Short mmCIF file of N, CA and C and ligand atoms in Angstrom, two decimals:
data_model
loop_
_atom_site.label_atom_id
_atom_site.label_comp_id
_atom_site.label_asym_id
_atom_site.label_seq_id
_atom_site.Cartn_x
_atom_site.Cartn_y
_atom_site.Cartn_z
N UNK A 1 -30.58 -9.88 -0.76
CA UNK A 1 -30.54 -10.93 -1.78
C UNK A 1 -30.07 -10.35 -3.12
N UNK A 2 -30.64 -9.20 -3.45
CA UNK A 2 -30.26 -8.54 -4.70
C UNK A 2 -28.76 -8.24 -4.75
N UNK A 3 -28.23 -7.75 -3.61
CA UNK A 3 -26.81 -7.41 -3.54
C UNK A 3 -25.94 -8.66 -3.67
N UNK A 4 -26.44 -9.74 -3.09
CA UNK A 4 -25.70 -11.00 -3.13
C UNK A 4 -25.57 -11.48 -4.58
N UNK A 5 -26.67 -11.38 -5.30
CA UNK A 5 -26.66 -11.78 -6.71
C UNK A 5 -25.78 -10.82 -7.53
N UNK A 6 -25.80 -9.56 -7.13
CA UNK A 6 -24.94 -8.58 -7.81
C UNK A 6 -23.46 -8.95 -7.58
N UNK A 7 -23.14 -9.35 -6.33
CA UNK A 7 -21.76 -9.76 -6.02
C UNK A 7 -21.36 -10.94 -6.90
N UNK A 8 -22.27 -11.90 -7.03
CA UNK A 8 -21.98 -13.08 -7.86
C UNK A 8 -21.77 -12.69 -9.32
N UNK A 9 -22.62 -11.81 -9.78
CA UNK A 9 -22.53 -11.37 -11.17
C UNK A 9 -21.20 -10.65 -11.43
N UNK A 10 -20.86 -9.72 -10.54
CA UNK A 10 -19.61 -8.95 -10.70
C UNK A 10 -18.40 -9.89 -10.61
N UNK A 11 -18.42 -10.79 -9.62
CA UNK A 11 -17.28 -11.71 -9.44
C UNK A 11 -17.15 -12.64 -10.64
N UNK A 12 -18.28 -13.13 -11.15
CA UNK A 12 -18.20 -14.09 -12.27
C UNK A 12 -17.61 -13.42 -13.51
N UNK A 13 -17.94 -12.16 -13.72
CA UNK A 13 -17.39 -11.45 -14.88
C UNK A 13 -15.91 -11.11 -14.64
N UNK A 14 -15.61 -10.60 -13.44
CA UNK A 14 -14.24 -10.18 -13.14
C UNK A 14 -13.25 -11.35 -13.20
N UNK A 15 -13.70 -12.54 -12.76
CA UNK A 15 -12.80 -13.70 -12.71
C UNK A 15 -13.00 -14.63 -13.91
N UNK A 16 -13.70 -14.17 -14.95
CA UNK A 16 -14.15 -15.11 -15.99
C UNK A 16 -13.03 -15.87 -16.70
N UNK A 17 -11.85 -15.28 -16.78
CA UNK A 17 -10.77 -15.97 -17.48
C UNK A 17 -9.83 -16.72 -16.55
N UNK A 18 -10.17 -16.76 -15.24
CA UNK A 18 -9.28 -17.42 -14.27
C UNK A 18 -9.81 -18.80 -13.90
N UNK A 19 -8.86 -19.71 -13.73
CA UNK A 19 -9.23 -21.06 -13.30
C UNK A 19 -8.48 -21.38 -12.01
N UNK A 20 -9.00 -22.34 -11.25
CA UNK A 20 -8.31 -22.80 -10.05
C UNK A 20 -7.10 -23.60 -10.46
N UNK A 21 -6.01 -23.48 -9.69
CA UNK A 21 -4.82 -24.29 -10.00
C UNK A 21 -5.05 -25.72 -9.54
N UNK A 22 -5.76 -25.87 -8.43
CA UNK A 22 -6.20 -27.22 -8.01
C UNK A 22 -7.60 -27.45 -8.54
N UNK A 23 -8.35 -28.36 -7.92
CA UNK A 23 -9.76 -28.57 -8.32
C UNK A 23 -9.91 -28.93 -9.79
N UNK A 24 -8.90 -29.55 -10.38
CA UNK A 24 -8.98 -29.92 -11.79
C UNK A 24 -9.18 -28.73 -12.71
N UNK A 25 -8.64 -27.58 -12.30
CA UNK A 25 -8.75 -26.39 -13.15
C UNK A 25 -10.17 -25.86 -13.27
N UNK A 26 -10.95 -26.02 -12.20
CA UNK A 26 -12.34 -25.54 -12.20
C UNK A 26 -12.38 -24.02 -12.39
N UNK A 27 -13.48 -23.50 -12.91
CA UNK A 27 -13.61 -22.03 -13.03
C UNK A 27 -13.44 -21.39 -11.65
N UNK A 28 -12.80 -20.22 -11.60
CA UNK A 28 -12.48 -19.59 -10.32
C UNK A 28 -13.73 -19.29 -9.48
N UNK A 29 -14.83 -19.01 -10.16
CA UNK A 29 -16.06 -18.67 -9.44
C UNK A 29 -16.50 -19.82 -8.52
N UNK A 30 -16.16 -21.05 -8.86
CA UNK A 30 -16.51 -22.18 -8.00
C UNK A 30 -15.96 -21.98 -6.59
N UNK A 31 -14.71 -21.50 -6.52
CA UNK A 31 -14.06 -21.24 -5.23
C UNK A 31 -14.84 -20.19 -4.44
N UNK A 32 -15.26 -19.14 -5.11
CA UNK A 32 -15.95 -18.03 -4.43
C UNK A 32 -17.32 -18.48 -3.93
N UNK A 33 -18.01 -19.28 -4.73
CA UNK A 33 -19.31 -19.82 -4.32
C UNK A 33 -19.11 -20.76 -3.13
N UNK A 34 -18.06 -21.57 -3.18
CA UNK A 34 -17.81 -22.49 -2.08
C UNK A 34 -17.56 -21.74 -0.77
N UNK A 35 -16.75 -20.70 -0.82
CA UNK A 35 -16.42 -19.94 0.39
C UNK A 35 -17.71 -19.35 1.00
N UNK A 36 -18.55 -18.76 0.16
CA UNK A 36 -19.81 -18.18 0.67
C UNK A 36 -20.72 -19.28 1.20
N UNK A 37 -20.76 -20.41 0.49
CA UNK A 37 -21.62 -21.52 0.92
C UNK A 37 -21.16 -22.10 2.26
N UNK A 38 -19.86 -22.26 2.44
CA UNK A 38 -19.34 -22.76 3.72
C UNK A 38 -19.79 -21.86 4.87
N UNK A 39 -19.75 -20.57 4.64
CA UNK A 39 -20.15 -19.62 5.68
C UNK A 39 -21.64 -19.71 5.97
N UNK A 40 -22.43 -19.84 4.93
CA UNK A 40 -23.87 -19.89 5.09
C UNK A 40 -24.31 -21.23 5.71
N UNK A 41 -23.80 -22.32 5.18
CA UNK A 41 -24.25 -23.65 5.60
C UNK A 41 -23.68 -24.08 6.96
N UNK A 42 -22.40 -23.88 7.16
CA UNK A 42 -21.76 -24.44 8.36
C UNK A 42 -21.54 -23.43 9.48
N UNK A 43 -21.42 -22.15 9.12
CA UNK A 43 -21.26 -21.15 10.18
C UNK A 43 -22.57 -20.37 10.38
N UNK A 44 -23.60 -20.80 9.63
CA UNK A 44 -24.93 -20.16 9.73
C UNK A 44 -24.89 -18.63 9.61
N UNK A 45 -24.04 -18.17 8.73
CA UNK A 45 -23.95 -16.72 8.53
C UNK A 45 -25.09 -16.27 7.62
N UNK A 46 -25.90 -15.33 8.11
CA UNK A 46 -26.92 -14.78 7.21
C UNK A 46 -26.78 -13.27 7.05
N UNK A 47 -25.67 -12.74 7.52
CA UNK A 47 -25.35 -11.33 7.28
C UNK A 47 -24.87 -11.22 5.83
N UNK A 48 -25.70 -10.63 5.00
CA UNK A 48 -25.38 -10.56 3.57
C UNK A 48 -24.06 -9.86 3.28
N UNK A 49 -23.69 -8.93 4.15
CA UNK A 49 -22.43 -8.20 3.91
C UNK A 49 -21.24 -9.15 3.99
N UNK A 50 -21.30 -10.10 4.92
CA UNK A 50 -20.22 -11.09 5.04
C UNK A 50 -20.21 -12.00 3.80
N UNK A 51 -21.40 -12.40 3.37
CA UNK A 51 -21.49 -13.30 2.21
C UNK A 51 -21.08 -12.59 0.92
N UNK A 52 -21.44 -11.32 0.80
CA UNK A 52 -21.01 -10.54 -0.38
C UNK A 52 -19.49 -10.42 -0.39
N UNK A 53 -18.92 -10.11 0.77
CA UNK A 53 -17.46 -9.98 0.85
C UNK A 53 -16.78 -11.32 0.55
N UNK A 54 -17.43 -12.42 0.98
CA UNK A 54 -16.86 -13.75 0.70
C UNK A 54 -16.79 -13.98 -0.81
N UNK A 55 -17.85 -13.62 -1.50
CA UNK A 55 -17.90 -13.82 -2.95
C UNK A 55 -16.88 -12.91 -3.66
N UNK A 56 -16.66 -11.74 -3.08
CA UNK A 56 -15.78 -10.75 -3.73
C UNK A 56 -14.37 -10.73 -3.12
N UNK A 57 -14.03 -11.74 -2.29
CA UNK A 57 -12.81 -11.60 -1.48
C UNK A 57 -11.51 -11.56 -2.29
N UNK A 58 -11.55 -12.03 -3.53
CA UNK A 58 -10.32 -12.01 -4.34
C UNK A 58 -10.32 -10.95 -5.44
N UNK A 59 -11.37 -10.15 -5.56
CA UNK A 59 -11.42 -9.23 -6.71
C UNK A 59 -10.35 -8.13 -6.68
N UNK A 60 -10.02 -7.64 -5.48
CA UNK A 60 -9.02 -6.56 -5.45
C UNK A 60 -7.64 -7.11 -5.75
N UNK A 61 -7.40 -8.34 -5.30
CA UNK A 61 -6.08 -8.94 -5.47
C UNK A 61 -5.87 -9.44 -6.90
N UNK A 62 -6.90 -10.00 -7.49
CA UNK A 62 -6.71 -10.74 -8.75
C UNK A 62 -7.41 -10.18 -9.98
N UNK A 63 -8.16 -9.09 -9.84
CA UNK A 63 -8.88 -8.59 -11.02
C UNK A 63 -8.73 -7.06 -11.11
N UNK A 64 -9.30 -6.50 -12.15
CA UNK A 64 -9.16 -5.05 -12.37
C UNK A 64 -10.20 -4.24 -11.60
N UNK A 65 -11.07 -4.90 -10.87
CA UNK A 65 -12.11 -4.18 -10.10
C UNK A 65 -11.44 -3.24 -9.09
N UNK A 66 -11.95 -2.02 -9.05
CA UNK A 66 -11.37 -1.01 -8.16
C UNK A 66 -12.17 -0.87 -6.87
N UNK A 67 -11.46 -0.42 -5.83
CA UNK A 67 -12.09 -0.16 -4.53
C UNK A 67 -13.34 0.71 -4.66
N UNK A 68 -13.23 1.74 -5.50
CA UNK A 68 -14.32 2.71 -5.64
C UNK A 68 -15.60 2.03 -6.09
N UNK A 69 -15.46 1.07 -7.00
CA UNK A 69 -16.64 0.33 -7.49
C UNK A 69 -17.28 -0.45 -6.35
N UNK A 70 -16.43 -1.10 -5.55
CA UNK A 70 -16.95 -1.90 -4.44
C UNK A 70 -17.66 -1.00 -3.42
N UNK A 71 -17.06 0.15 -3.17
CA UNK A 71 -17.63 1.09 -2.21
C UNK A 71 -19.00 1.56 -2.69
N UNK A 72 -19.06 1.90 -3.96
CA UNK A 72 -20.31 2.40 -4.54
C UNK A 72 -21.41 1.32 -4.54
N UNK A 73 -21.03 0.13 -4.93
CA UNK A 73 -22.03 -0.93 -5.10
C UNK A 73 -22.39 -1.63 -3.78
N UNK A 74 -21.43 -1.76 -2.87
CA UNK A 74 -21.67 -2.60 -1.69
C UNK A 74 -21.48 -1.89 -0.35
N UNK A 75 -20.93 -0.69 -0.39
CA UNK A 75 -20.78 0.08 0.85
C UNK A 75 -19.48 -0.19 1.59
N UNK A 76 -19.30 0.60 2.64
CA UNK A 76 -18.04 0.66 3.37
C UNK A 76 -17.69 -0.64 4.11
N UNK A 77 -18.72 -1.26 4.70
CA UNK A 77 -18.46 -2.45 5.52
C UNK A 77 -17.93 -3.60 4.64
N UNK A 78 -18.61 -3.83 3.52
CA UNK A 78 -18.18 -4.90 2.61
C UNK A 78 -16.78 -4.60 2.08
N UNK A 79 -16.55 -3.36 1.71
CA UNK A 79 -15.21 -2.99 1.23
C UNK A 79 -14.16 -3.24 2.31
N UNK A 80 -14.51 -2.90 3.55
CA UNK A 80 -13.57 -3.11 4.65
C UNK A 80 -13.24 -4.60 4.81
N UNK A 81 -14.25 -5.46 4.74
CA UNK A 81 -14.00 -6.90 4.86
C UNK A 81 -13.08 -7.37 3.73
N UNK A 82 -13.38 -6.93 2.53
CA UNK A 82 -12.58 -7.38 1.36
C UNK A 82 -11.13 -6.89 1.50
N UNK A 83 -10.99 -5.63 1.86
CA UNK A 83 -9.62 -5.10 2.01
C UNK A 83 -8.85 -5.83 3.11
N UNK A 84 -9.57 -6.25 4.14
CA UNK A 84 -8.93 -6.93 5.27
C UNK A 84 -8.37 -8.30 4.88
N UNK A 85 -8.91 -8.90 3.82
CA UNK A 85 -8.39 -10.20 3.41
C UNK A 85 -7.58 -10.09 2.11
N UNK A 86 -7.25 -8.86 1.72
CA UNK A 86 -6.48 -8.65 0.49
C UNK A 86 -5.03 -8.35 0.83
N UNK A 87 -4.12 -9.07 0.16
CA UNK A 87 -2.69 -8.84 0.38
C UNK A 87 -2.21 -7.62 -0.41
N UNK A 88 -1.20 -6.96 0.12
CA UNK A 88 -0.54 -5.87 -0.60
C UNK A 88 0.48 -6.50 -1.54
N UNK A 89 0.15 -6.47 -2.83
CA UNK A 89 0.99 -7.17 -3.80
C UNK A 89 2.31 -6.47 -4.11
N UNK A 90 2.52 -5.29 -3.51
CA UNK A 90 3.81 -4.64 -3.71
C UNK A 90 4.86 -5.26 -2.77
N UNK A 91 4.39 -6.03 -1.78
CA UNK A 91 5.33 -6.66 -0.84
C UNK A 91 5.79 -8.02 -1.38
N UNK A 92 6.92 -8.50 -0.88
CA UNK A 92 7.39 -9.83 -1.27
C UNK A 92 6.51 -10.87 -0.59
N UNK A 93 6.61 -12.12 -1.05
CA UNK A 93 5.76 -13.18 -0.49
C UNK A 93 5.94 -13.29 1.03
N UNK A 94 7.21 -13.27 1.50
CA UNK A 94 7.42 -13.44 2.93
C UNK A 94 6.91 -12.23 3.72
N UNK A 95 7.05 -11.05 3.15
CA UNK A 95 6.51 -9.84 3.82
C UNK A 95 4.99 -9.89 3.87
N UNK A 96 4.40 -10.38 2.75
CA UNK A 96 2.94 -10.48 2.69
C UNK A 96 2.42 -11.44 3.74
N UNK A 97 3.12 -12.55 3.87
CA UNK A 97 2.69 -13.56 4.85
C UNK A 97 2.81 -13.03 6.27
N UNK A 98 3.89 -12.33 6.53
CA UNK A 98 4.10 -11.75 7.86
C UNK A 98 2.99 -10.76 8.19
N UNK A 99 2.69 -9.90 7.20
CA UNK A 99 1.65 -8.89 7.40
C UNK A 99 0.30 -9.56 7.61
N UNK A 100 0.05 -10.62 6.85
CA UNK A 100 -1.23 -11.31 6.96
C UNK A 100 -1.42 -11.91 8.36
N UNK A 101 -0.37 -12.53 8.87
CA UNK A 101 -0.44 -13.12 10.20
C UNK A 101 -0.71 -12.05 11.27
N UNK A 102 -0.04 -10.92 11.09
CA UNK A 102 -0.22 -9.81 12.04
C UNK A 102 -1.66 -9.31 12.00
N UNK A 103 -2.16 -9.10 10.76
CA UNK A 103 -3.51 -8.53 10.60
C UNK A 103 -4.60 -9.47 11.08
N UNK A 104 -4.44 -10.75 10.77
CA UNK A 104 -5.53 -11.68 11.06
C UNK A 104 -5.72 -11.87 12.56
N UNK A 105 -4.62 -11.80 13.31
CA UNK A 105 -4.75 -11.95 14.77
C UNK A 105 -5.64 -10.86 15.36
N UNK A 106 -5.53 -9.67 14.80
CA UNK A 106 -6.27 -8.53 15.35
C UNK A 106 -7.59 -8.29 14.61
N UNK A 107 -7.90 -9.14 13.63
CA UNK A 107 -9.07 -8.87 12.78
C UNK A 107 -10.38 -9.16 13.50
N UNK A 108 -11.47 -8.63 12.94
CA UNK A 108 -12.81 -8.87 13.50
C UNK A 108 -13.23 -10.31 13.22
N UNK A 109 -14.27 -10.77 13.93
CA UNK A 109 -14.78 -12.13 13.73
C UNK A 109 -15.22 -12.35 12.28
N UNK A 110 -15.84 -11.33 11.67
CA UNK A 110 -16.32 -11.47 10.29
C UNK A 110 -15.16 -11.73 9.34
N UNK A 111 -14.08 -10.99 9.54
CA UNK A 111 -12.90 -11.16 8.69
C UNK A 111 -12.27 -12.54 8.92
N UNK A 112 -12.21 -12.94 10.18
CA UNK A 112 -11.67 -14.27 10.50
C UNK A 112 -12.52 -15.37 9.85
N UNK A 113 -13.84 -15.19 9.85
CA UNK A 113 -14.74 -16.17 9.24
C UNK A 113 -14.44 -16.33 7.74
N UNK A 114 -14.32 -15.20 7.06
CA UNK A 114 -14.06 -15.25 5.60
C UNK A 114 -12.71 -15.91 5.34
N UNK A 115 -11.73 -15.54 6.12
CA UNK A 115 -10.39 -16.11 5.95
C UNK A 115 -10.39 -17.62 6.19
N UNK A 116 -11.10 -18.03 7.24
CA UNK A 116 -11.14 -19.45 7.57
C UNK A 116 -11.84 -20.25 6.47
N UNK A 117 -12.96 -19.73 5.97
CA UNK A 117 -13.68 -20.42 4.89
C UNK A 117 -12.80 -20.48 3.63
N UNK A 118 -12.06 -19.41 3.37
CA UNK A 118 -11.14 -19.38 2.22
C UNK A 118 -10.11 -20.50 2.35
N UNK A 119 -9.55 -20.64 3.55
CA UNK A 119 -8.54 -21.68 3.75
C UNK A 119 -9.16 -23.09 3.74
N UNK A 120 -10.41 -23.22 4.18
CA UNK A 120 -11.11 -24.52 4.07
C UNK A 120 -11.14 -24.94 2.60
N UNK A 121 -11.42 -23.98 1.74
CA UNK A 121 -11.50 -24.27 0.31
C UNK A 121 -10.10 -24.55 -0.26
N UNK A 122 -9.15 -23.70 0.08
CA UNK A 122 -7.80 -23.83 -0.52
C UNK A 122 -7.05 -25.09 -0.10
N UNK A 123 -7.24 -25.47 1.16
CA UNK A 123 -6.47 -26.59 1.67
C UNK A 123 -6.95 -27.91 1.04
N UNK A 124 -8.16 -27.86 0.46
CA UNK A 124 -8.70 -29.06 -0.19
C UNK A 124 -8.46 -29.04 -1.70
N UNK A 125 -7.78 -28.02 -2.18
CA UNK A 125 -7.56 -27.97 -3.63
C UNK A 125 -6.12 -27.57 -3.95
N UNK A 126 -5.20 -28.37 -3.41
CA UNK A 126 -3.77 -28.13 -3.64
C UNK A 126 -3.46 -28.46 -5.11
N UNK A 127 -2.81 -27.57 -5.82
CA UNK A 127 -2.48 -27.85 -7.22
C UNK A 127 -1.66 -29.15 -7.35
N UNK A 128 -2.08 -30.04 -8.27
CA UNK A 128 -1.42 -31.35 -8.37
C UNK A 128 0.03 -31.27 -8.86
N UNK A 129 0.40 -30.15 -9.48
CA UNK A 129 1.77 -30.07 -10.01
C UNK A 129 2.76 -29.48 -8.99
N UNK A 130 2.31 -29.17 -7.79
CA UNK A 130 3.24 -28.68 -6.77
C UNK A 130 4.09 -29.84 -6.26
N UNK A 131 5.38 -29.56 -6.04
CA UNK A 131 6.20 -30.64 -5.47
C UNK A 131 5.96 -30.70 -3.96
N UNK A 132 6.46 -31.78 -3.38
CA UNK A 132 6.21 -32.07 -1.98
C UNK A 132 6.58 -30.90 -1.04
N UNK A 133 7.77 -30.34 -1.28
CA UNK A 133 8.25 -29.26 -0.40
C UNK A 133 7.29 -28.07 -0.45
N UNK A 134 6.81 -27.77 -1.64
CA UNK A 134 5.90 -26.63 -1.78
C UNK A 134 4.57 -26.90 -1.08
N UNK A 135 4.11 -28.12 -1.18
CA UNK A 135 2.84 -28.48 -0.52
C UNK A 135 3.00 -28.39 1.00
N UNK A 136 4.09 -28.95 1.51
CA UNK A 136 4.34 -28.91 2.97
C UNK A 136 4.41 -27.46 3.44
N UNK A 137 5.15 -26.66 2.70
CA UNK A 137 5.32 -25.27 3.07
C UNK A 137 3.96 -24.55 3.06
N UNK A 138 3.15 -24.83 2.03
CA UNK A 138 1.84 -24.19 1.94
C UNK A 138 0.93 -24.62 3.09
N UNK A 139 0.92 -25.93 3.36
CA UNK A 139 0.04 -26.42 4.42
C UNK A 139 0.42 -25.84 5.78
N UNK A 140 1.73 -25.74 6.03
CA UNK A 140 2.18 -25.16 7.30
C UNK A 140 1.73 -23.72 7.44
N UNK A 141 1.91 -23.00 6.35
CA UNK A 141 1.51 -21.59 6.33
C UNK A 141 0.01 -21.45 6.52
N UNK A 142 -0.75 -22.25 5.77
CA UNK A 142 -2.21 -22.21 5.85
C UNK A 142 -2.67 -22.47 7.27
N UNK A 143 -2.07 -23.47 7.92
CA UNK A 143 -2.48 -23.81 9.28
C UNK A 143 -2.23 -22.65 10.25
N UNK A 144 -1.10 -21.98 10.05
CA UNK A 144 -0.78 -20.84 10.92
C UNK A 144 -1.87 -19.77 10.84
N UNK A 145 -2.31 -19.48 9.62
CA UNK A 145 -3.35 -18.45 9.43
C UNK A 145 -4.69 -18.96 9.94
N UNK A 146 -5.07 -20.16 9.48
CA UNK A 146 -6.40 -20.70 9.81
C UNK A 146 -6.58 -20.85 11.32
N UNK A 147 -5.51 -21.32 12.00
CA UNK A 147 -5.66 -21.56 13.44
C UNK A 147 -5.92 -20.25 14.20
N UNK A 148 -5.48 -19.15 13.65
CA UNK A 148 -5.79 -17.86 14.30
C UNK A 148 -7.25 -17.47 14.09
N UNK A 149 -7.93 -18.17 13.19
CA UNK A 149 -9.34 -17.86 12.89
C UNK A 149 -10.30 -18.88 13.50
N UNK A 150 -9.77 -19.95 14.08
CA UNK A 150 -10.64 -21.02 14.62
C UNK A 150 -11.66 -20.46 15.61
N UNK A 151 -11.25 -19.44 16.36
CA UNK A 151 -12.11 -18.84 17.37
C UNK A 151 -13.43 -18.31 16.77
N UNK A 152 -13.42 -18.07 15.47
CA UNK A 152 -14.61 -17.48 14.83
C UNK A 152 -15.75 -18.47 14.67
N UNK A 153 -15.45 -19.74 14.45
CA UNK A 153 -16.52 -20.73 14.29
C UNK A 153 -16.02 -22.16 14.42
N UNK A 154 -16.68 -22.89 15.31
CA UNK A 154 -16.25 -24.25 15.62
C UNK A 154 -16.48 -25.22 14.45
N UNK A 155 -17.61 -25.08 13.77
CA UNK A 155 -17.89 -25.98 12.64
C UNK A 155 -16.87 -25.82 11.52
N UNK A 156 -16.54 -24.56 11.22
CA UNK A 156 -15.55 -24.33 10.17
C UNK A 156 -14.18 -24.82 10.61
N UNK A 157 -13.89 -24.69 11.89
CA UNK A 157 -12.63 -25.21 12.41
C UNK A 157 -12.56 -26.72 12.14
N UNK A 158 -13.67 -27.43 12.43
CA UNK A 158 -13.70 -28.88 12.21
C UNK A 158 -13.49 -29.23 10.74
N UNK A 159 -14.16 -28.48 9.87
CA UNK A 159 -14.02 -28.74 8.43
C UNK A 159 -12.57 -28.50 8.01
N UNK A 160 -12.01 -27.40 8.50
CA UNK A 160 -10.62 -27.10 8.14
C UNK A 160 -9.69 -28.21 8.60
N UNK A 161 -9.83 -28.59 9.87
CA UNK A 161 -8.92 -29.59 10.44
C UNK A 161 -9.03 -30.92 9.67
N UNK A 162 -10.24 -31.31 9.30
CA UNK A 162 -10.37 -32.58 8.59
C UNK A 162 -9.82 -32.48 7.16
N UNK A 163 -10.03 -31.36 6.50
CA UNK A 163 -9.48 -31.20 5.14
C UNK A 163 -7.95 -31.11 5.17
N UNK A 164 -7.45 -30.42 6.19
CA UNK A 164 -6.00 -30.30 6.36
C UNK A 164 -5.40 -31.70 6.55
N UNK A 165 -6.04 -32.49 7.43
CA UNK A 165 -5.55 -33.83 7.70
C UNK A 165 -5.58 -34.68 6.42
N UNK A 166 -6.63 -34.53 5.62
CA UNK A 166 -6.73 -35.29 4.36
C UNK A 166 -5.60 -34.93 3.42
N UNK A 167 -5.28 -33.64 3.34
CA UNK A 167 -4.19 -33.21 2.46
C UNK A 167 -2.84 -33.72 2.96
N UNK A 168 -2.67 -33.73 4.29
CA UNK A 168 -1.43 -34.27 4.88
C UNK A 168 -1.29 -35.76 4.57
N UNK A 169 -2.42 -36.45 4.60
CA UNK A 169 -2.43 -37.89 4.39
C UNK A 169 -2.02 -38.22 2.96
N UNK A 170 -2.52 -37.45 2.01
CA UNK A 170 -2.15 -37.64 0.61
C UNK A 170 -0.64 -37.50 0.48
N UNK A 171 -0.11 -36.55 1.22
CA UNK A 171 1.32 -36.28 1.19
C UNK A 171 2.13 -37.49 1.70
N UNK A 172 1.62 -38.09 2.75
CA UNK A 172 2.31 -39.24 3.34
C UNK A 172 2.37 -40.42 2.37
N UNK A 173 1.34 -40.53 1.54
CA UNK A 173 1.30 -41.68 0.63
C UNK A 173 2.12 -41.45 -0.64
N UNK A 174 2.64 -40.21 -0.81
CA UNK A 174 3.42 -39.91 -2.04
C UNK A 174 4.83 -40.49 -1.91
ZN1 ZN B 1 -9.80 -17.22 -2.04
#
């Protein structure tokens, strides 16, 4: 429990100046809390290491937090989960996506769970200023990744599929 609160504290400080592009520009921490909550509530995850990694899943990609800090504070397993869902930002977008698809297929159930919960959150908060082509492209990409994670949890799969369908429906009415 203490570590979980520490993860929240570190993430809230690290992401303090970031906002969601969708979700009406909500504070970024809302996304991280949602991802952890989806895992706890719908996938019944009570392994704190998975929940800590869920809260911290974007810190390496989007903040100045270093691997060493995560290793020291949360240990090797949590760091491994976080690194497994972190893109190599030196690659181009298409290279990153290719690498992600390759990695996620071979990833552990814990990593697939975090990724699936992340996409459950993202697919429901498409930035309103994206044009149709960008939304379609994003949804297609998201589905490719998420569907490789469905095996990890049936409830999260259902949530993803229904949120995906809702986003597609909005698109049809545009
Ligand atoms: Zn995320």
